[in-house]
Short mmCIF file of C-alpha atoms in Angstrom, two decimals:
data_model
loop_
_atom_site.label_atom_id
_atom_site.label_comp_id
_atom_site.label_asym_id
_atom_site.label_seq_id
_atom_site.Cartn_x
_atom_site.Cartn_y
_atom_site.Cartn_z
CA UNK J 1 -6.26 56.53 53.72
CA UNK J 2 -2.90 54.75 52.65
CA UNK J 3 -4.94 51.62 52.60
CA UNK J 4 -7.54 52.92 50.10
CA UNK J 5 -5.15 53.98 47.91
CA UNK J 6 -3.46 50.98 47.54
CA UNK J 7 -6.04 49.17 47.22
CA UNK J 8 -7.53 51.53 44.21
CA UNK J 9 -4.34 51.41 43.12
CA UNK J 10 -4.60 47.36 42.81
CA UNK J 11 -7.46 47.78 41.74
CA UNK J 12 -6.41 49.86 39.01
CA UNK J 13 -3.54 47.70 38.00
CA UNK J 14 -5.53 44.30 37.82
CA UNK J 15 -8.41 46.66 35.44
CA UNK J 16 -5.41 47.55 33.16
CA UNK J 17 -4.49 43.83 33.20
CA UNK J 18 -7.92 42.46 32.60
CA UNK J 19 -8.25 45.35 29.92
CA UNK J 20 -5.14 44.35 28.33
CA UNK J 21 -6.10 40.63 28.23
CA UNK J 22 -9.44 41.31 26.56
CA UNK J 23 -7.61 43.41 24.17
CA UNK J 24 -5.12 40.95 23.48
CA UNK J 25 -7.59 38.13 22.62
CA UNK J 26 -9.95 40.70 20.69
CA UNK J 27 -6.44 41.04 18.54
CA UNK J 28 -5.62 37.22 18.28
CA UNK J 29 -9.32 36.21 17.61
CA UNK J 30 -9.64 38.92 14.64
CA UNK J 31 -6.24 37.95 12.92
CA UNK J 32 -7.36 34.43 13.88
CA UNK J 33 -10.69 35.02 11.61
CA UNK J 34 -8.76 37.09 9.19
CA UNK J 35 -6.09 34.04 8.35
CA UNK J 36 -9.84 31.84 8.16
CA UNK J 37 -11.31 34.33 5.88
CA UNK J 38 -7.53 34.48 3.97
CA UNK J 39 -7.44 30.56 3.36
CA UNK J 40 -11.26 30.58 2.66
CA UNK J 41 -10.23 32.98 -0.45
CA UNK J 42 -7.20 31.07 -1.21
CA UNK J 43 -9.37 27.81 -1.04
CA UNK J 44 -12.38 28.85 -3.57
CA UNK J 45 -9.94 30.65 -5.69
CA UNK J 46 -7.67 27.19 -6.41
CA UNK J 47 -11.16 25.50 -6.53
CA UNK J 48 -12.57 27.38 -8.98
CA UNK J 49 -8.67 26.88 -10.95
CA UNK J 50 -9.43 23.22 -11.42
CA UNK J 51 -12.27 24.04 -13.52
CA UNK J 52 -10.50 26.14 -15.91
CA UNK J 53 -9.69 25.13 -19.66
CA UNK J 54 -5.95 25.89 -19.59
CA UNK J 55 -3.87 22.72 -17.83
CA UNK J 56 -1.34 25.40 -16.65
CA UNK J 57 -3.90 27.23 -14.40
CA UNK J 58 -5.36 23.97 -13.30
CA UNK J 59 -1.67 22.90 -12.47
CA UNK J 60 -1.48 25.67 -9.99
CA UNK J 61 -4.92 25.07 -8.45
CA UNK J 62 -3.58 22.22 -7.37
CA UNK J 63 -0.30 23.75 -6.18
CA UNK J 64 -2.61 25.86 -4.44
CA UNK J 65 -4.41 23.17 -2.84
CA UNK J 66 -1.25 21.23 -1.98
CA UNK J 67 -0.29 24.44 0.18
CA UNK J 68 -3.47 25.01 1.77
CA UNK J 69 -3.51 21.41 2.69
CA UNK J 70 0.08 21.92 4.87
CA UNK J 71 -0.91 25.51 6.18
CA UNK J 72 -4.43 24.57 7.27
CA UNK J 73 -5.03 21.74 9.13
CA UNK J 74 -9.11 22.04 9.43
CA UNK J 75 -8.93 21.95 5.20
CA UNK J 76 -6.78 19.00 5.40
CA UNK J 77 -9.31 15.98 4.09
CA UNK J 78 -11.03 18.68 2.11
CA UNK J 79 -8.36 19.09 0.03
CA UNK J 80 -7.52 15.32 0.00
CA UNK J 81 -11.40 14.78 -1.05
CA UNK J 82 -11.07 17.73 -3.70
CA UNK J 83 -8.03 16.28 -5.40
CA UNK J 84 -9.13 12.39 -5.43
CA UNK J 85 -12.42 13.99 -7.15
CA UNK J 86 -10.43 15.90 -10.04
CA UNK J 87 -8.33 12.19 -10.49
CA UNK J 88 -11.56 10.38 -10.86
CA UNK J 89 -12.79 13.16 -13.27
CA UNK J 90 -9.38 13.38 -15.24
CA UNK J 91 -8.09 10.32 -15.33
CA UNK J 92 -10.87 7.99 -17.31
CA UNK J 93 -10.26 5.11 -19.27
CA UNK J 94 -10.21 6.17 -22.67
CA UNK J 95 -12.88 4.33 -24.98
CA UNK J 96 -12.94 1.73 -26.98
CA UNK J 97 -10.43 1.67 -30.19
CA UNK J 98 -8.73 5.10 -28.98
CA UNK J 99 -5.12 5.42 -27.78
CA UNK J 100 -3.86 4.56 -24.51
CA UNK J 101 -2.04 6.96 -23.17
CA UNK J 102 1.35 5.62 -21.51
CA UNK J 103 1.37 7.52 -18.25
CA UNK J 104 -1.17 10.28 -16.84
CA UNK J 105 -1.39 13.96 -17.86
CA UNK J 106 0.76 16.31 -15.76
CA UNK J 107 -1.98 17.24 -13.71
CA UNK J 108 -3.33 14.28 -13.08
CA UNK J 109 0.33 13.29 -11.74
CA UNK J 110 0.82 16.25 -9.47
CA UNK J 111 -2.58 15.53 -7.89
CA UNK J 112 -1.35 12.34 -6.75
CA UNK J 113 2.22 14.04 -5.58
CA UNK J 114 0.22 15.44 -3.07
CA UNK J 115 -0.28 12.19 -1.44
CA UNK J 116 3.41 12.42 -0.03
CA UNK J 117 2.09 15.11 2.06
CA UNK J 118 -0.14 12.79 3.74
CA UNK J 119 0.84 11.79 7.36
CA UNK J 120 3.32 9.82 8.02
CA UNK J 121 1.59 7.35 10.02
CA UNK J 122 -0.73 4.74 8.28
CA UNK J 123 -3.86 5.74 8.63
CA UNK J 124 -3.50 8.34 11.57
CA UNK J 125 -5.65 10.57 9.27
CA UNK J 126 -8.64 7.86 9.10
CA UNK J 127 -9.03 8.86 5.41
CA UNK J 128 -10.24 6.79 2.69
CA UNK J 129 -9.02 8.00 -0.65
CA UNK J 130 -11.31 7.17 -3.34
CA UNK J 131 -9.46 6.44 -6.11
CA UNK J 132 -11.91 3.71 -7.53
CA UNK J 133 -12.18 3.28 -11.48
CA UNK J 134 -8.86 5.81 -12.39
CA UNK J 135 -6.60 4.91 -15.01
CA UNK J 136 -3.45 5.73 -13.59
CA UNK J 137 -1.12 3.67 -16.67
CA UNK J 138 2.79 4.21 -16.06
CA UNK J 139 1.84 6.42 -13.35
CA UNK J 140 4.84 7.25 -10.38
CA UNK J 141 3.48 6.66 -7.17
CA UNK J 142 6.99 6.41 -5.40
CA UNK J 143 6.94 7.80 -1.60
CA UNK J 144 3.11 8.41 -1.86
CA UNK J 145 0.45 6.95 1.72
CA UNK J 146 -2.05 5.45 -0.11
CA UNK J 147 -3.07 3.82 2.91
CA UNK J 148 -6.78 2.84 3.16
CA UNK J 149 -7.32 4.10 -0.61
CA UNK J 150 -9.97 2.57 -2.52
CA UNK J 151 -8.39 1.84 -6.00
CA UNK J 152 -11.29 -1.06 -6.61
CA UNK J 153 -10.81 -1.40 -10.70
CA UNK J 154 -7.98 0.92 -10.81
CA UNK J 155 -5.73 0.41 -14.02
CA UNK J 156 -2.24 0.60 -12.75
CA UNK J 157 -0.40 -1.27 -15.60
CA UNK J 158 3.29 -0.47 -15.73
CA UNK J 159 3.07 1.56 -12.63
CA UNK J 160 5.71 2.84 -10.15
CA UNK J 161 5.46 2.26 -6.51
CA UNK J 162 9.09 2.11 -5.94
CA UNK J 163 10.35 3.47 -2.32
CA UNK J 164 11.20 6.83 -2.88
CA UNK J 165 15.46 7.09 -3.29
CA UNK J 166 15.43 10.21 -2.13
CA UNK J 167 15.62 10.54 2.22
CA UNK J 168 12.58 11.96 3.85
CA UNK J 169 14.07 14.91 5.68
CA UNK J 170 12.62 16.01 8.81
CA UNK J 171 12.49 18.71 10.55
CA UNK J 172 15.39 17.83 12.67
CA UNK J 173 17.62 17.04 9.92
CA UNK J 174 17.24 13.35 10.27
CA UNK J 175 17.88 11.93 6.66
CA UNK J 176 17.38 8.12 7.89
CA UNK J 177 13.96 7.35 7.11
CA UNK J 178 13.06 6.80 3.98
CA UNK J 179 9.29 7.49 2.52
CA UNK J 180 7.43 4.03 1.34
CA UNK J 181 4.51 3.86 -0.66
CA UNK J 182 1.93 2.90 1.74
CA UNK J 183 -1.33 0.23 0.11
CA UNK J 184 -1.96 -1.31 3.60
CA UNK J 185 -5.75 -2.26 3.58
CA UNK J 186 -6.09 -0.92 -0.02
CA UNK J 187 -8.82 -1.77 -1.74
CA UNK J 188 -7.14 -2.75 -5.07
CA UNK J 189 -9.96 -5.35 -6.03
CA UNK J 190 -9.59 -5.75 -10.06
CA UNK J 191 -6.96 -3.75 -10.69
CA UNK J 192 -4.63 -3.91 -13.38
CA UNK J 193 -0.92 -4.27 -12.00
CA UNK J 194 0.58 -6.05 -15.00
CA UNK J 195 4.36 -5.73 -14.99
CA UNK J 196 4.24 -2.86 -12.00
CA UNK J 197 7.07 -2.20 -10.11
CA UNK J 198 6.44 -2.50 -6.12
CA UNK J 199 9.51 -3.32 -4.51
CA UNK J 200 8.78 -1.76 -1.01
CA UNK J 201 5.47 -1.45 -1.31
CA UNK J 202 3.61 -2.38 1.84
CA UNK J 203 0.49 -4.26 0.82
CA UNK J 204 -0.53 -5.72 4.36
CA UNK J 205 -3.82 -6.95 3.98
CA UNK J 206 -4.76 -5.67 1.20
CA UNK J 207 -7.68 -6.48 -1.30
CA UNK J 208 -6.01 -7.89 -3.81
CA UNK J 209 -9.02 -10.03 -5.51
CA UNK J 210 -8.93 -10.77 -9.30
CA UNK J 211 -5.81 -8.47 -9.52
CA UNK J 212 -3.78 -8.62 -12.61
CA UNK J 213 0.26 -8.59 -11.75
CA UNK J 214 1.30 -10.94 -14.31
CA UNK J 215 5.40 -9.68 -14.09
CA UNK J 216 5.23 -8.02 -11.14
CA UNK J 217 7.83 -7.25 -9.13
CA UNK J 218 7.21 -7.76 -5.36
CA UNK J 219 10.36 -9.33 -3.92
CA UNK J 220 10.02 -8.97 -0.32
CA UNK J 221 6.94 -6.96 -0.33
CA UNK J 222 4.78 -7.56 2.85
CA UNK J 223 1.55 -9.39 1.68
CA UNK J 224 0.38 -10.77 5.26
CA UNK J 225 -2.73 -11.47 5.10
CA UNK J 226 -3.67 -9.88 1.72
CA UNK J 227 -6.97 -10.84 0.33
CA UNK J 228 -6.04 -12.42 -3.20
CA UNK J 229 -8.44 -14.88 -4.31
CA UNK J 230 -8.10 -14.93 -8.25
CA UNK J 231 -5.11 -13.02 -8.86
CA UNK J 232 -2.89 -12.86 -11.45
CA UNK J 233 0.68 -13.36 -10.38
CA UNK J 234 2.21 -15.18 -13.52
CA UNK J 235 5.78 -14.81 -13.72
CA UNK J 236 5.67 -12.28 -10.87
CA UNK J 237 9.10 -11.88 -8.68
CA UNK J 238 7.72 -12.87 -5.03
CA UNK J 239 11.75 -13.43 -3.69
CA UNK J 240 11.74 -13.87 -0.06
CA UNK J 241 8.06 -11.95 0.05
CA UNK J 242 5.97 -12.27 2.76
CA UNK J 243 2.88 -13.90 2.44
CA UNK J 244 2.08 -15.90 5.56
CA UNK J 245 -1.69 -16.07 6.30
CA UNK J 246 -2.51 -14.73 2.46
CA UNK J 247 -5.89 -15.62 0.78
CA UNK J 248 -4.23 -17.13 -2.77
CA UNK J 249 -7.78 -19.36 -3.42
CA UNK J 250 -7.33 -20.07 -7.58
CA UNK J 251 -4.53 -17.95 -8.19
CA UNK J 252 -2.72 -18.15 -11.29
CA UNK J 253 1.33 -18.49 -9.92
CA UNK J 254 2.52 -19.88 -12.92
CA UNK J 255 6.15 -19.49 -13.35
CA UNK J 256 6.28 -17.09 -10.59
CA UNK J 257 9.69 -16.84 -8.33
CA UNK J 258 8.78 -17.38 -4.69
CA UNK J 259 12.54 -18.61 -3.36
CA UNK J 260 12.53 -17.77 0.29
CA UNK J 261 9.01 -16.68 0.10
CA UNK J 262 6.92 -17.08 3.77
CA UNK J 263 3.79 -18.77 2.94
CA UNK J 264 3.35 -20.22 6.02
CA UNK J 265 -0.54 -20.74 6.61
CA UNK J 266 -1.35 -19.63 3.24
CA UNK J 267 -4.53 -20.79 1.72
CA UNK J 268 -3.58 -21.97 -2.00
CA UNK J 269 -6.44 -24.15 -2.46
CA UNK J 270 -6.91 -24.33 -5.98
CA UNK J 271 -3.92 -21.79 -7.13
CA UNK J 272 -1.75 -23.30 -9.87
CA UNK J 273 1.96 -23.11 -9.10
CA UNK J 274 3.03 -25.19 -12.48
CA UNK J 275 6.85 -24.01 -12.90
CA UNK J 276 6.94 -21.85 -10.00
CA UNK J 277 10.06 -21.46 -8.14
CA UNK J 278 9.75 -22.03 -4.65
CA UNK J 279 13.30 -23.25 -3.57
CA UNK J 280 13.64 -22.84 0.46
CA UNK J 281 10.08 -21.37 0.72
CA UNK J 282 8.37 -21.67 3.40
CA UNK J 283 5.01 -23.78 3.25
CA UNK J 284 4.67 -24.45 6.51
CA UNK J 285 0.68 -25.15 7.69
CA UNK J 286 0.39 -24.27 4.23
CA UNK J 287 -3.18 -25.33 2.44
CA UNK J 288 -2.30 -27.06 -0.94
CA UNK J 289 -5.65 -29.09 -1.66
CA UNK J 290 -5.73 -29.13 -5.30
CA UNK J 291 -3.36 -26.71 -6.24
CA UNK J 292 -1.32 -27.83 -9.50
CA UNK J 293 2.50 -28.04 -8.50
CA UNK J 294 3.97 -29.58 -11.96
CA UNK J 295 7.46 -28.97 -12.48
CA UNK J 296 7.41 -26.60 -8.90
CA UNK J 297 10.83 -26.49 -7.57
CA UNK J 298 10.28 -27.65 -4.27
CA UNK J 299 13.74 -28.15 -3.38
CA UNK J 300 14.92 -26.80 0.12
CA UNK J 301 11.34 -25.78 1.05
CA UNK J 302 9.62 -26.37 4.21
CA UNK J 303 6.15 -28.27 4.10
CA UNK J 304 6.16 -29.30 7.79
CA UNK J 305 2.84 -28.87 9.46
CA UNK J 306 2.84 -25.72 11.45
CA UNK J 307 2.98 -24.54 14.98
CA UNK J 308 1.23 -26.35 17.26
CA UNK J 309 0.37 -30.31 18.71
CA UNK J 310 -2.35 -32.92 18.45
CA UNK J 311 -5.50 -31.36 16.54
CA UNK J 312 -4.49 -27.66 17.10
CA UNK J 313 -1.36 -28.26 14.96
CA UNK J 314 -1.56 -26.17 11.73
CA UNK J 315 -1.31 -29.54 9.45
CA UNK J 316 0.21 -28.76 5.43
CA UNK J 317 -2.47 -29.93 3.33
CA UNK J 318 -1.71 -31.52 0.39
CA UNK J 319 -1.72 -34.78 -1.56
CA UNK J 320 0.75 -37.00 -2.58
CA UNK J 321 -0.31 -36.98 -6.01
CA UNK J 322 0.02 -33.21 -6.61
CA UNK J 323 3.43 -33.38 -4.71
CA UNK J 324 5.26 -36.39 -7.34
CA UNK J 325 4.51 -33.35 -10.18
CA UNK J 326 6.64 -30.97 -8.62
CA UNK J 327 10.56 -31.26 -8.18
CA UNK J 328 11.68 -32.93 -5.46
CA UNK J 329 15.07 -33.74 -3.60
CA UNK J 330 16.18 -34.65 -0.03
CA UNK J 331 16.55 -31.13 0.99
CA UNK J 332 12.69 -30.80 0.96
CA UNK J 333 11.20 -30.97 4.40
CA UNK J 334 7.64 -32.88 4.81
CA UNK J 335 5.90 -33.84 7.85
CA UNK J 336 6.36 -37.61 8.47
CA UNK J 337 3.33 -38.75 6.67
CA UNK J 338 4.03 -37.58 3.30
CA UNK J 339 8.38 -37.94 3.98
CA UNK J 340 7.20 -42.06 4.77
CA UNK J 341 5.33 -42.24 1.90
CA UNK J 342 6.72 -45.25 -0.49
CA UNK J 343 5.76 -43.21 -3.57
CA UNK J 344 7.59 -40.13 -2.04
CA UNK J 345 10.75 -41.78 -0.77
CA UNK J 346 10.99 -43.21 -4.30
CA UNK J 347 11.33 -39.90 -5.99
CA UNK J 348 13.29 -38.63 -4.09
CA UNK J 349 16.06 -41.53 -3.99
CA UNK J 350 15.79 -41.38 -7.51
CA UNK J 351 16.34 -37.64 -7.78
CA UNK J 352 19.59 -38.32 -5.43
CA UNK J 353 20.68 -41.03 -7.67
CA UNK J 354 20.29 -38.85 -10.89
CA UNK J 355 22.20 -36.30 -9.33
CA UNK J 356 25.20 -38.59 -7.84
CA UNK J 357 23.86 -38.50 -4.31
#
């Protein structure tokens, strides 16, 4: 009799348990649905926001969004679609004869701000940001992850892409990282960069064809590999940028400062370098067929052929010819072909000699 009690008695107990359990996740699953059904509302209501005449409501549509976006992580490239929508839809180029606004309205500009939300690791979120045809003029892009985003024929003149001064601040406290605006594998095919600022910027293979950055500032921006046949880079600031591997087919370099610049492998077939400054840049494996080097300061840079031997060796191509037009002394390194050459040797004795070497 004992027995059978106890054993109703378990019985009992594990019935209150299993009841309690059911309850429990009856709860969680209807305050789980009730929090869906919550952002749901919050998401059409900022949607329908952005639609609305008055900039000040659209502003916090997009607020609205921006919140959604942090508290919901199912919404997450919704949003990011949403807002890269509204840019392409509110940021135009204005037409023909009418004035160009300096920098983009104020809700234009907090869309992007979002973009500093994104993760923190490239591409971790597999989005592509379509950004294509926006004119973003003097627009601040400081600290946002651009990465992947298709800007193809973006106008970006005069823009800011600074790293961000202020410390990203974890969670933890930690104040030592600091956020970077993030192009790597951007498609920024046509775009209009002219005097831009993008110290910081990483740019790691990124589409840079037919780009305009005439004045740019890039010194030590990470170009490896960057796709940039046809861009404009006269009188750009390329100090001690890296460019090793980089596609630079007929780009214009004129004037440009690449001192200490790592162009190692670089294809520059074509590319006119005429008064560039290149002193203690490294050329190494470097193709120069055709470029234009007159008046290039060549001085302290490094032409050698590249890693490797015999007909793996990554072998500097250029011409003697194009080499006499640039500026030459005996701090230049050259592979033994070109530092033999009679024509060579002469230049350079006689740049020694004019200098009181």
């Amino acid at each position: 009799m004992e027995r059978t009690v106890g054993v109703l008695a378990a019985m009992a107990t594990l019935a209150v348990a299993a009841f309690t359990w059911i309850s429990i996740s009856q709860v969680n699953r209807e305050q789980e649905l009730a929090r869906d059904a919550q952002v749901t509302d919050r998401y059409n209501t900022a949607v329908s926001n952005l639609g609305n005449d008055s900039q000040d409501v659209r502003l916090g549509g997009i607020y609205a969004l921006q919140r959604i976006m942090q508290d919901s992580r199912r919404d997450y490239p919704t949003v990011i679609d949403v807002l890269c929508a509204y840019v392409r839809a509110h940021a135009t180029a204005p037409r023909a004869g009418a004035t160009q606004p300096q920098r983009p309205a104020n809700d234009v500009s907090a869309a992007l701000r979002v973009f500093r939300n994104r993760d923190a690791e490239p591409g971790s979120d597999r989005l592509i940001p379509d950004l294509s045809g926006t004119y973003l003029r003097g627009v601040s892009l400081r600290g946002a992850n651009l990465t992947n985003a298709d800007l193809t024929r973006a106008n970006l003149a005069g823009a800011d892409l600074r790293n961000e001064q202020a410390p990203l601040i974890t969670r933890g406290g930690d104040q030592e990282r600091l956020r970077t605006t993030d192009l790597t594998n951007a498609n920024l095919y046509g775009a209009n960069l002219v005097n831009a600022d993008l110290r910081g910027t990483k740019l790691h293979e990124a589409d840079l064809r037919a780009a305009r950055l005439h004045g740019a500032k890039l010194e030590g921006v990470n170009l490896y590999g960057a796709w940039m046949t046809g861009v404009d880079l006269r009188g750009a600031y390329l100090g001690s940028a890296r460019l090793s591997e980089a596609l630079l087919t007929k780009a214009a370099l004129g004037r440009a400062n690449l001192a200490d610049a790592h162009l190692n492998g670089a294809v520059l077939d074509g590319a006119d370098l005429s008064g560039a400054g290149l002193r203690r840049a490294d050329l190494r494996g470097a193709h120069l067929n055709g470029t234009k080097l007159t008046g290039a300061d060549l001085r302290g840079a490094d032409l050698r052929d590249g890693p490797g031997y015999g007909a793996h060796a990554a072998r500097t191509d250029i011409d003697v010819p194009a080499l006499l037009q640039a500026r030459l002394d005996r701090t230049v390194k050259l592979p033994d072909r070109l530092a033999n050459d009679a024509r060579v040797r002469k230049v350079v004795e006689a740049t020694a000699s004019a200098e009181g070497g």
